[in-house]
CSV table of C-alpha atoms in Angstrom, one decimal:
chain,number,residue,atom,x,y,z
A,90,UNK,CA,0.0,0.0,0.0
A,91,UNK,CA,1.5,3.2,-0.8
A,92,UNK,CA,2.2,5.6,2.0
A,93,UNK,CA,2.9,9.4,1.5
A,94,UNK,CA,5.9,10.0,4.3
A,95,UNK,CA,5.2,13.9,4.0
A,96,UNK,CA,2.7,15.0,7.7
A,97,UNK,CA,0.7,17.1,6.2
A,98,UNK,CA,-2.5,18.1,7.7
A,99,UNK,CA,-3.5,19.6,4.2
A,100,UNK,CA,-4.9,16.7,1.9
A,101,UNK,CA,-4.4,19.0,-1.4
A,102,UNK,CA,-0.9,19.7,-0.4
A,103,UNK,CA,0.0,16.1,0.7
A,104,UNK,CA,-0.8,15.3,-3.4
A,105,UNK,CA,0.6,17.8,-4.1
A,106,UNK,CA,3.9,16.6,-2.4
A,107,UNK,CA,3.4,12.8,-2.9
A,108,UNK,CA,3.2,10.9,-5.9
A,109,UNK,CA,0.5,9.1,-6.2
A,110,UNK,CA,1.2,5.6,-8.3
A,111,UNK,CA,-3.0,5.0,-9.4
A,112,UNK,CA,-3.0,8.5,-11.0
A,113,UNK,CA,0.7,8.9,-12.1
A,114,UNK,CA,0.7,5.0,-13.5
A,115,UNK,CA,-2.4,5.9,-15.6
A,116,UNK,CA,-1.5,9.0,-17.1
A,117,UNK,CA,2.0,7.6,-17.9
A,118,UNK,CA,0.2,4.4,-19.4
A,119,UNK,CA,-2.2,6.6,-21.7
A,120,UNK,CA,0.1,9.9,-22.7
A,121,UNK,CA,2.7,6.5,-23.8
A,122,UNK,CA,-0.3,4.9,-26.3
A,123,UNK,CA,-1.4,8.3,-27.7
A,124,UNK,CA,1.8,9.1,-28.7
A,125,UNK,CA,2.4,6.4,-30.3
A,126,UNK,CA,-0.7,6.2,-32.0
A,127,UNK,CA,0.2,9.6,-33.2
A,128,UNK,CA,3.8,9.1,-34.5
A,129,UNK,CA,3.1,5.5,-35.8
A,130,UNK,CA,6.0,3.8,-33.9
A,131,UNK,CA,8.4,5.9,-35.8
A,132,UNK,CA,11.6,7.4,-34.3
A,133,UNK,CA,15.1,8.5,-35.0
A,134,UNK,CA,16.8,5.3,-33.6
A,135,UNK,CA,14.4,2.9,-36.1
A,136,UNK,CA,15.9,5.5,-38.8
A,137,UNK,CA,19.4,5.0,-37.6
A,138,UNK,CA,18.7,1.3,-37.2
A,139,UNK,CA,17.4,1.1,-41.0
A,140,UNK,CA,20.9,2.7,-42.0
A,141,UNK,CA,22.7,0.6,-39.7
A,142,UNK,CA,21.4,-2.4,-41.9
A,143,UNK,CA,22.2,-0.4,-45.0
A,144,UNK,CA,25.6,0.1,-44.3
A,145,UNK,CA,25.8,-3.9,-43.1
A,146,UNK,CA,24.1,-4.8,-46.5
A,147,UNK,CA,26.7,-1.8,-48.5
A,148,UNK,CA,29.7,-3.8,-46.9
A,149,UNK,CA,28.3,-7.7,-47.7
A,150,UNK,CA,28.2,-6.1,-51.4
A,151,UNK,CA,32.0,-4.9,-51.6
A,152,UNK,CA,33.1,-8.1,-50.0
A,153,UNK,CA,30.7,-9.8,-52.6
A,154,UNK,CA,33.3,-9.1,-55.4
A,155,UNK,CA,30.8,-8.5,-57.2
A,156,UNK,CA,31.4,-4.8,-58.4
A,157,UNK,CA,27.1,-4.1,-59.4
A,158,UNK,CA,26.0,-5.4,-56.3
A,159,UNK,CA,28.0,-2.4,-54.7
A,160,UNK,CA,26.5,-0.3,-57.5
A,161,UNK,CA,23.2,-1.2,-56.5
A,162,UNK,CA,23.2,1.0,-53.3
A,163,UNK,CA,23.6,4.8,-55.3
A,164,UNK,CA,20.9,6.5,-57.3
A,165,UNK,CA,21.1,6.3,-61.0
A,166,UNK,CA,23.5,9.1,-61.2
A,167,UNK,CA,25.1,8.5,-57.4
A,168,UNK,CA,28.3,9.8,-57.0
A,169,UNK,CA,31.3,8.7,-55.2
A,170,UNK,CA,34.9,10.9,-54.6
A,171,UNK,CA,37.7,9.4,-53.0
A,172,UNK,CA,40.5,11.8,-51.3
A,173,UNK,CA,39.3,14.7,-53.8
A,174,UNK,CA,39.9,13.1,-56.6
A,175,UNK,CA,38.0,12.2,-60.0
A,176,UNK,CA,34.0,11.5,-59.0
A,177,UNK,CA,32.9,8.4,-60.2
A,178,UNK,CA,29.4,9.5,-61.6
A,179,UNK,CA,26.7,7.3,-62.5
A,180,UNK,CA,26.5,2.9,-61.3
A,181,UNK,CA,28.8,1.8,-64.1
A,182,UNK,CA,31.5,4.5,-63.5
A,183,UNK,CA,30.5,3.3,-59.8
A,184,UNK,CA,30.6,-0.8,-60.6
A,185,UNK,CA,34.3,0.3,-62.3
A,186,UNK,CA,35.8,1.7,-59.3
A,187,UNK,CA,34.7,-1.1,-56.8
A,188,UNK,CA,36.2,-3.6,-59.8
A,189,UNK,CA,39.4,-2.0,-59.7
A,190,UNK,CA,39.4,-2.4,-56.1
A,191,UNK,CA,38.3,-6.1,-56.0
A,192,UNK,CA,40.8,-6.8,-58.8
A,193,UNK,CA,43.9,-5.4,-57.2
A,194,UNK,CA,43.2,-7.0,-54.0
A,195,UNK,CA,41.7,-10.7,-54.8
A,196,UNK,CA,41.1,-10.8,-50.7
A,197,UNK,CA,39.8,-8.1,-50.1
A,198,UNK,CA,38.0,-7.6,-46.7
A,199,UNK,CA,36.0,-4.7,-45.7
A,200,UNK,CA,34.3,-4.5,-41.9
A,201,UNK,CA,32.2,-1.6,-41.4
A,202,UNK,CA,33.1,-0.2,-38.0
A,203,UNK,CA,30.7,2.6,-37.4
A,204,UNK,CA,27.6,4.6,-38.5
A,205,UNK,CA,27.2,7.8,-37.2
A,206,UNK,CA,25.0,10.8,-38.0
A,207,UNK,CA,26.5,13.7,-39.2
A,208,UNK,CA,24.7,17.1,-39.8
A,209,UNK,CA,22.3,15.9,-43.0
A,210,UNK,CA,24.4,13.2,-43.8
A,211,UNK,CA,26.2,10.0,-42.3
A,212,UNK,CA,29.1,8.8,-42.0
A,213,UNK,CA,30.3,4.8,-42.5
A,214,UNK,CA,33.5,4.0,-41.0
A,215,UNK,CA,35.5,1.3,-42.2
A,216,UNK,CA,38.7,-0.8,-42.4
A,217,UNK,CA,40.3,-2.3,-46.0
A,218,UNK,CA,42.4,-5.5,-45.4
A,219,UNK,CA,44.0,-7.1,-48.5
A,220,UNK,CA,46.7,-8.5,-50.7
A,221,UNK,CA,47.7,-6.8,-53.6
A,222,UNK,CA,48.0,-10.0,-55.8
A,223,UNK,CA,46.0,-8.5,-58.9
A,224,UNK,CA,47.5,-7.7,-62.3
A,225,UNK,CA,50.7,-5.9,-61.5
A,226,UNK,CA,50.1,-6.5,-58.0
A,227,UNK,CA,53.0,-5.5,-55.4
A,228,UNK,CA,52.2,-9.0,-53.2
A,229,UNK,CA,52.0,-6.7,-50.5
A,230,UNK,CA,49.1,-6.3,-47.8
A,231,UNK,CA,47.2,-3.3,-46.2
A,232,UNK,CA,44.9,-2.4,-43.9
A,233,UNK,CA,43.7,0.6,-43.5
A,234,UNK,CA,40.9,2.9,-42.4
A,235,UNK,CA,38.6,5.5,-43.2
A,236,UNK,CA,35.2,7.1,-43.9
A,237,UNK,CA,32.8,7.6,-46.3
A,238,UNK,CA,30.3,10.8,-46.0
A,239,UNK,CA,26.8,9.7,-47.6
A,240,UNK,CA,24.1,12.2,-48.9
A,241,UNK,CA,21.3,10.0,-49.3
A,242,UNK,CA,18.4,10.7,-51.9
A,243,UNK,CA,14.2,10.3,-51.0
A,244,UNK,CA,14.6,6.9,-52.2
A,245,UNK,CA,17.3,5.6,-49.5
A,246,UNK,CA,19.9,5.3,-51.6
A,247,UNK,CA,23.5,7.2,-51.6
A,248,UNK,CA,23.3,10.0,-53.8
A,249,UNK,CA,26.6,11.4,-53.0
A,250,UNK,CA,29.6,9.8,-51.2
A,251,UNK,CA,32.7,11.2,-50.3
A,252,UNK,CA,35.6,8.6,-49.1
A,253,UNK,CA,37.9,9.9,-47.5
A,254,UNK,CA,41.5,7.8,-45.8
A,255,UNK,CA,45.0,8.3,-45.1
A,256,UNK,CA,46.5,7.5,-48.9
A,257,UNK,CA,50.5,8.0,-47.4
A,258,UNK,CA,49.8,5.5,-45.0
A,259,UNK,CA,47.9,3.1,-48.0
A,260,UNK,CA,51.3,4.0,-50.2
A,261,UNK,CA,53.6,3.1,-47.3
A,262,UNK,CA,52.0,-0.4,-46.9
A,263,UNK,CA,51.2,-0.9,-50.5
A,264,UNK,CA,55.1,-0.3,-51.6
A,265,UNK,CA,55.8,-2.8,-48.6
A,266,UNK,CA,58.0,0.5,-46.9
């Protein structure tokens, strides 16, 4: 039984001053259903969940080698720049750059590491682990980080990417130095 421990003599200040679990309970029960009611279940964390999934699903493609399956995941006319260099525009310009990737590096691994939101866009961490045993191939291995900022259009996909990483450190390790 619930026991106010305030001595009031006043029975509107002792509610006042004590909560009162029947009342409080209720209210806290039924504000709880009409809001979501009113928003439909929806909420920034599902949103952030959805792109946590994206970016699972972006990373199963690269390690795919299958260079259209990473495609797949920009608009028609995505975009993707990589240490400001030349965009890749469009999925086949797109498909190219992931096959150049996949080629040099016949092992490639990629892990996401992180999603985090950042201002309109998000961000996908990641770490690169291969061999370069391709065509021309130094036999070395690297692993290495970085990031990826993704615009993303009304239709969930990325409309603009830019990747960003530490290319002396990818040169160092590439060369074997």
């Amino acid at each position: 039984m619930f026991k106010c421990l305030h001595n009031s003599p006043a029975p509107r200040k002792w509610m006042a001053r004590c909560a009162y679990p029947r009342y409080t309970g209720s209210f806290a029960i039924r504000f709880i259903l009409l809001f979501t009611l009113i928003t439909g279940c929806r909420s920034p964390h599902s949103e952030y969940d959805k792109m946590v999934e994206f970016g699972q699903q972006y990373t199963e493609a690269w390690n795919s080698k299958q260079p259209e399956k990473m495609a797949s995941f920009y608009a028609e006319d995505g975009m993707l720049t990589v240490n400001n260099g030349s965009p890749a525009v469009g999925r086949q310009e797109l498909a190219e750059t992931a096959r150049s990737y996949m080629e040099a590096f016949p092992d490639m691994a990629l892990t996401m590491d992180s999603l985090t939101v950042y201002k309109d866009s998000y961000r996908y961490y990641w770490t690169f682990k291969g061999t370069n045993t391709g065509p021309g191939g130094t036999g070395n291995s690297v692993d290495f980080s970085g990031f990826e900022e993704w615009t993303m259009n009304d239709e969930g996909l990325v409309q603009k990417s830019i990747g960003t990483y530490d290319a002396e450190d990818y040169k160092r390790q590439l060369e074997g130095l």
